[in-house]
CSV table of C-alpha atoms in Angstrom, one decimal:
chain,number,residue,atom,x,y,z
E,1,MET,CA,105.8,87.9,20.7
E,2,TYR,CA,105.0,86.5,24.2
E,3,VAL,CA,105.7,89.0,27.0
E,4,VAL,CA,105.5,88.4,30.7
E,5,LEU,CA,105.0,91.4,32.9
E,6,VAL,CA,105.6,91.2,36.7
E,7,GLY,CA,103.9,94.0,38.6
E,8,GLY,CA,100.3,95.3,38.1
E,9,GLY,CA,100.7,98.9,39.2
E,10,ALA,CA,99.8,101.9,37.1
E,11,VAL,CA,102.8,101.4,34.8
E,12,GLY,CA,102.2,97.6,34.5
E,13,GLU,CA,98.6,98.2,33.5
E,14,GLN,CA,99.5,100.7,30.8
E,15,VAL,CA,102.2,98.5,29.3
E,16,LEU,CA,99.7,95.6,29.3
E,17,ARG,CA,97.1,97.7,27.6
E,18,LYS,CA,99.5,98.9,24.9
E,19,LEU,CA,101.0,95.4,24.2
E,20,LEU,CA,97.5,93.9,23.9
E,21,HIS,CA,96.5,96.8,21.6
E,22,GLU,CA,99.5,95.9,19.4
E,23,GLY,CA,98.4,92.3,19.1
E,24,HIS,CA,101.1,90.7,21.3
E,25,GLU,CA,100.5,87.8,23.6
E,26,VAL,CA,100.9,89.1,27.2
E,27,LEU,CA,100.5,87.8,30.7
E,28,LEU,CA,100.7,90.2,33.7
E,29,ILE,CA,101.5,88.7,37.1
E,30,GLU,CA,100.3,90.7,40.1
E,31,LYS,CA,101.0,89.7,43.7
E,32,LYS,CA,98.0,91.5,45.3
E,33,ARG,CA,94.9,89.3,44.6
E,34,GLU,CA,92.3,92.0,44.8
E,35,ARG,CA,94.2,94.1,42.3
E,36,ALA,CA,94.9,91.1,40.1
E,37,GLN,CA,91.1,90.4,40.1
E,38,ARG,CA,90.3,93.9,39.1
E,39,LEU,CA,92.8,93.8,36.2
E,40,ALA,CA,91.5,90.3,35.2
E,41,ASP,CA,88.0,91.8,35.1
E,42,ARG,CA,89.3,94.3,32.5
E,43,TYR,CA,91.7,92.3,30.6
E,44,GLY,CA,90.6,88.7,31.0
E,45,LYS,CA,93.1,85.9,30.7
E,46,GLY,CA,96.0,88.3,30.3
E,47,VAL,CA,96.3,88.6,34.1
E,48,MET,CA,97.1,86.1,36.8
E,49,ALA,CA,97.5,86.4,40.6
E,50,GLY,CA,100.7,85.3,42.1
E,51,ASP,CA,104.2,86.2,43.3
E,52,GLY,CA,106.4,86.7,40.3
E,53,CYS,CA,109.5,85.9,42.4
E,54,GLU,CA,108.3,82.3,42.9
E,55,MET,CA,109.5,79.6,40.6
E,56,ARG,CA,106.2,77.8,40.6
E,57,VAL,CA,104.3,81.0,39.5
E,58,MET,CA,106.8,81.7,36.8
E,59,ALA,CA,106.5,78.1,35.5
E,60,GLU,CA,102.7,78.3,35.5
E,61,ALA,CA,103.0,81.6,33.6
E,62,GLY,CA,105.0,79.8,30.8
E,63,VAL,CA,108.1,82.0,31.3
E,64,ASN,CA,110.1,79.3,29.6
E,65,ARG,CA,108.6,80.3,26.2
E,66,ALA,CA,108.6,84.1,26.8
E,67,ASP,CA,110.4,86.3,24.4
E,68,VAL,CA,110.6,89.1,27.0
E,69,VAL,CA,110.2,89.3,30.8
E,70,ALA,CA,109.7,92.8,32.2
E,71,ALA,CA,109.8,93.2,36.0
E,72,ILE,CA,108.2,96.6,36.7
E,73,THR,CA,107.2,96.4,40.4
E,74,GLY,CA,108.1,99.2,42.7
E,75,ASP,CA,110.7,97.1,44.5
E,76,ASP,CA,114.2,96.9,43.0
E,77,GLU,CA,115.1,93.7,44.8
E,78,ASP,CA,112.0,91.9,43.5
E,79,ASN,CA,112.7,93.1,40.0
E,80,LEU,CA,116.2,91.8,40.1
E,81,VAL,CA,115.1,88.4,41.4
E,82,VAL,CA,112.5,88.1,38.7
E,83,CYS,CA,115.0,88.9,36.0
E,84,GLN,CA,117.7,86.6,37.4
E,85,MET,CA,115.2,83.7,37.6
E,86,ALA,CA,114.0,84.4,34.1
E,87,LYS,CA,117.5,84.3,32.7
E,88,ARG,CA,119.1,81.5,34.7
E,89,ARG,CA,116.2,79.1,35.2
E,90,PHE,CA,114.0,79.7,32.1
E,91,ASN,CA,116.6,80.9,29.6
E,92,VAL,CA,114.6,84.0,28.6
E,93,LYS,CA,116.5,86.0,25.9
E,94,ARG,CA,115.6,89.5,27.1
E,95,THR,CA,114.8,90.8,30.6
E,96,ILE,CA,113.9,94.3,31.5
E,97,ALA,CA,113.8,95.8,35.0
E,98,ARG,CA,112.3,99.0,36.4
E,99,VAL,CA,114.9,100.5,38.8
E,100,SER,CA,113.6,102.9,41.4
E,101,ASP,CA,117.1,103.8,42.7
E,102,PRO,CA,119.4,104.7,39.7
E,103,ARG,CA,122.4,103.6,41.8
E,104,HIS,CA,121.3,100.0,41.2
E,105,GLU,CA,121.5,100.2,37.5
E,106,LYS,CA,125.1,99.2,37.1
E,107,LEU,CA,124.5,96.2,39.5
E,108,PHE,CA,121.5,95.0,37.5
E,109,LYS,CA,123.4,95.2,34.2
E,110,SER,CA,126.5,93.4,35.7
E,111,LEU,CA,124.1,90.6,36.8
E,112,GLY,CA,122.8,90.1,33.3
E,113,VAL,CA,119.7,92.2,33.1
E,114,ASP,CA,119.4,93.3,29.5
E,115,GLY,CA,117.6,96.6,30.0
E,116,THR,CA,116.9,98.9,33.0
E,117,ILE,CA,114.4,101.8,33.2
E,118,SER,CA,114.9,104.5,35.8
E,119,SER,CA,112.7,107.6,35.8
E,120,THR,CA,115.2,109.5,37.9
E,121,SER,CA,117.9,108.9,35.3
E,122,ILE,CA,115.6,109.9,32.5
E,123,ILE,CA,114.8,113.2,34.3
E,124,PHE,CA,118.5,114.0,34.8
E,125,ASN,CA,119.3,113.2,31.2
E,126,LEU,CA,116.5,115.3,29.9
E,127,ILE,CA,117.5,118.2,32.2
E,128,GLU,CA,121.1,118.0,31.1
E,129,GLN,CA,120.1,117.8,27.4
E,130,GLU,CA,117.3,120.3,27.2
E,131,ILE,CA,117.2,122.8,30.0
E,132,GLU,CA,119.7,125.5,30.8
E,133,THR,CA,121.1,125.3,34.4
E,134,GLY,CA,119.8,128.7,35.4
E,135,GLU,CA,116.2,127.8,34.6
E,136,VAL,CA,115.9,125.1,37.3
E,137,LEU,CA,117.3,126.3,40.6
E,138,PRO,CA,116.3,123.4,42.9
E,139,ILE,CA,118.4,120.8,41.0
E,140,GLY,CA,121.3,121.1,43.4
E,141,ALA,CA,119.0,120.5,46.3
E,142,MET,CA,117.7,117.4,44.6
E,143,GLN,CA,121.1,115.7,44.8
E,144,GLN,CA,121.1,116.4,48.6
E,145,GLY,CA,117.8,114.7,49.0
E,146,ASN,CA,115.6,117.7,49.4
E,147,LEU,CA,113.5,117.1,46.3
E,148,GLU,CA,111.4,114.1,45.3
E,149,VAL,CA,110.7,112.6,41.9
E,150,ALA,CA,107.3,111.0,41.3
E,151,GLU,CA,105.4,109.5,38.3
E,152,ALA,CA,101.7,109.6,37.5
E,153,VAL,CA,99.9,107.8,34.7
E,154,LEU,CA,97.0,109.8,33.3
E,155,THR,CA,93.7,108.1,32.7
E,156,ALA,CA,90.7,109.3,30.6
E,157,ARG,CA,89.2,110.6,33.8
E,158,SER,CA,92.2,112.7,34.8
E,159,PRO,CA,91.4,116.5,34.9
E,160,ALA,CA,94.8,117.1,33.2
E,161,CYS,CA,93.8,115.2,30.0
E,162,GLY,CA,93.3,117.5,27.1
E,163,LYS,CA,95.1,120.4,28.8
E,164,ALA,CA,98.5,121.9,28.1
E,165,VAL,CA,101.2,121.5,30.7
E,166,GLY,CA,101.3,125.3,31.1
E,167,GLU,CA,97.6,125.4,32.1
E,168,LEU,CA,98.1,123.2,35.2
E,169,GLU,CA,98.6,124.9,38.6
E,170,PHE,CA,100.9,123.3,41.1
E,171,PRO,CA,102.2,124.3,44.5
E,172,ASP,CA,105.3,126.5,44.6
E,173,GLY,CA,108.4,124.6,43.8
E,174,THR,CA,106.7,121.7,42.1
E,175,ILE,CA,106.9,121.3,38.3
E,176,ILE,CA,106.3,118.7,35.6
E,177,VAL,CA,109.7,118.0,34.1
E,178,ALA,CA,109.0,115.2,31.6
E,179,VAL,CA,106.2,113.4,29.8
E,180,VAL,CA,106.6,109.8,28.5
E,181,ARG,CA,104.3,108.9,25.6
E,182,ASN,CA,104.5,105.7,23.6
E,183,SER,CA,107.9,105.1,25.0
E,184,GLN,CA,109.1,108.5,23.8
E,185,HIS,CA,110.5,110.9,26.4
E,186,MET,CA,109.7,114.6,26.1
E,187,VAL,CA,110.7,117.6,28.1
E,188,ALA,CA,107.5,119.1,29.6
E,189,THR,CA,107.3,122.4,27.7
E,190,PRO,CA,104.2,124.5,28.5
E,191,ASP,CA,102.6,123.8,25.1
E,192,ILE,CA,102.5,120.0,25.4
E,193,MET,CA,98.9,118.7,25.4
E,194,LEU,CA,98.5,115.9,27.9
E,195,GLN,CA,96.7,112.7,26.9
E,196,SER,CA,95.3,109.5,28.5
E,197,GLY,CA,98.1,107.0,29.0
E,198,ASP,CA,100.8,109.7,29.4
E,199,ILE,CA,103.3,109.1,32.2
E,200,VAL,CA,103.9,112.5,33.8
E,201,VAL,CA,107.1,112.9,35.8
E,202,VAL,CA,106.9,115.5,38.6
E,203,LEU,CA,109.7,117.2,40.6
E,204,GLY,CA,109.0,118.9,43.9
E,205,PRO,CA,109.9,119.3,47.6
E,206,SER,CA,110.2,116.1,49.7
E,207,PHE,CA,107.6,115.7,52.4
E,208,THR,CA,108.0,113.9,55.7
E,209,SER,CA,104.7,112.1,55.4
E,210,GLY,CA,103.0,110.9,52.3
E,211,ASN,CA,104.5,111.2,48.8
E,212,LEU,CA,104.9,114.1,46.5
E,213,LEU,CA,101.8,113.5,44.4
E,214,SER,CA,99.5,113.3,47.5
E,215,HIS,CA,100.6,116.9,48.2
E,216,VAL,CA,100.3,118.2,44.7
E,217,GLY,CA,96.5,118.0,44.9
E,218,ASP,CA,94.2,117.5,42.0
E,219,PRO,CA,95.9,119.0,38.8
E,220,LEU,CA,96.5,115.5,37.7
E,221,GLY,CA,93.8,113.6,39.5
E,222,VAL,CA,95.3,110.1,38.8
E,223,ALA,CA,96.2,106.9,40.5
E,224,HIS,CA,99.8,107.5,41.2
E,225,HIS,CA,103.0,105.8,42.2
E,226,SER,CA,106.5,107.1,43.1
């Protein structure tokens, strides 16, 4: 299977690594040249520098023969453009988009995107399915914009690796609500042991400057994104 990934952030790198490990042919397109070069140093020809929203770049990447195109940048608009071009100009059978704002999911699907991934929606679904309302008092405030959701990808150097969720100390009002491992979503119960490659989803107070993970400090110790 040939997979084209657009977006070389923490999530993009983890997906690239896993697909390569499974023996798939993969090409990751990253707009920032310095980051693209760092990734190319690690993964060789599986990375190219360029703007995945440009027709020329997609053509050079061989999108016309891709089985799947996954747009996983942090920008919903860019992800939609990538998927639209892959579908309409290159006839790609399956497109997947990361959606930062879950309100955009219906729009993406109505415009032909085959699959959407929203960490916010995942969190709400997990909370509704697994956690009693009385256990998480700040959820009402989340809907009013007083809480923030952030994701972090653990690496082998992360202090949290090898520790149970319950061992980590966070500021008041901040909790790990979910762990994504090998595409499986788990409620972050205290006994879950964290591993390299886990995507940890954190819920906590919104801050006027910087993002949530920058205020959490060093329990995770990872390159992060929100």
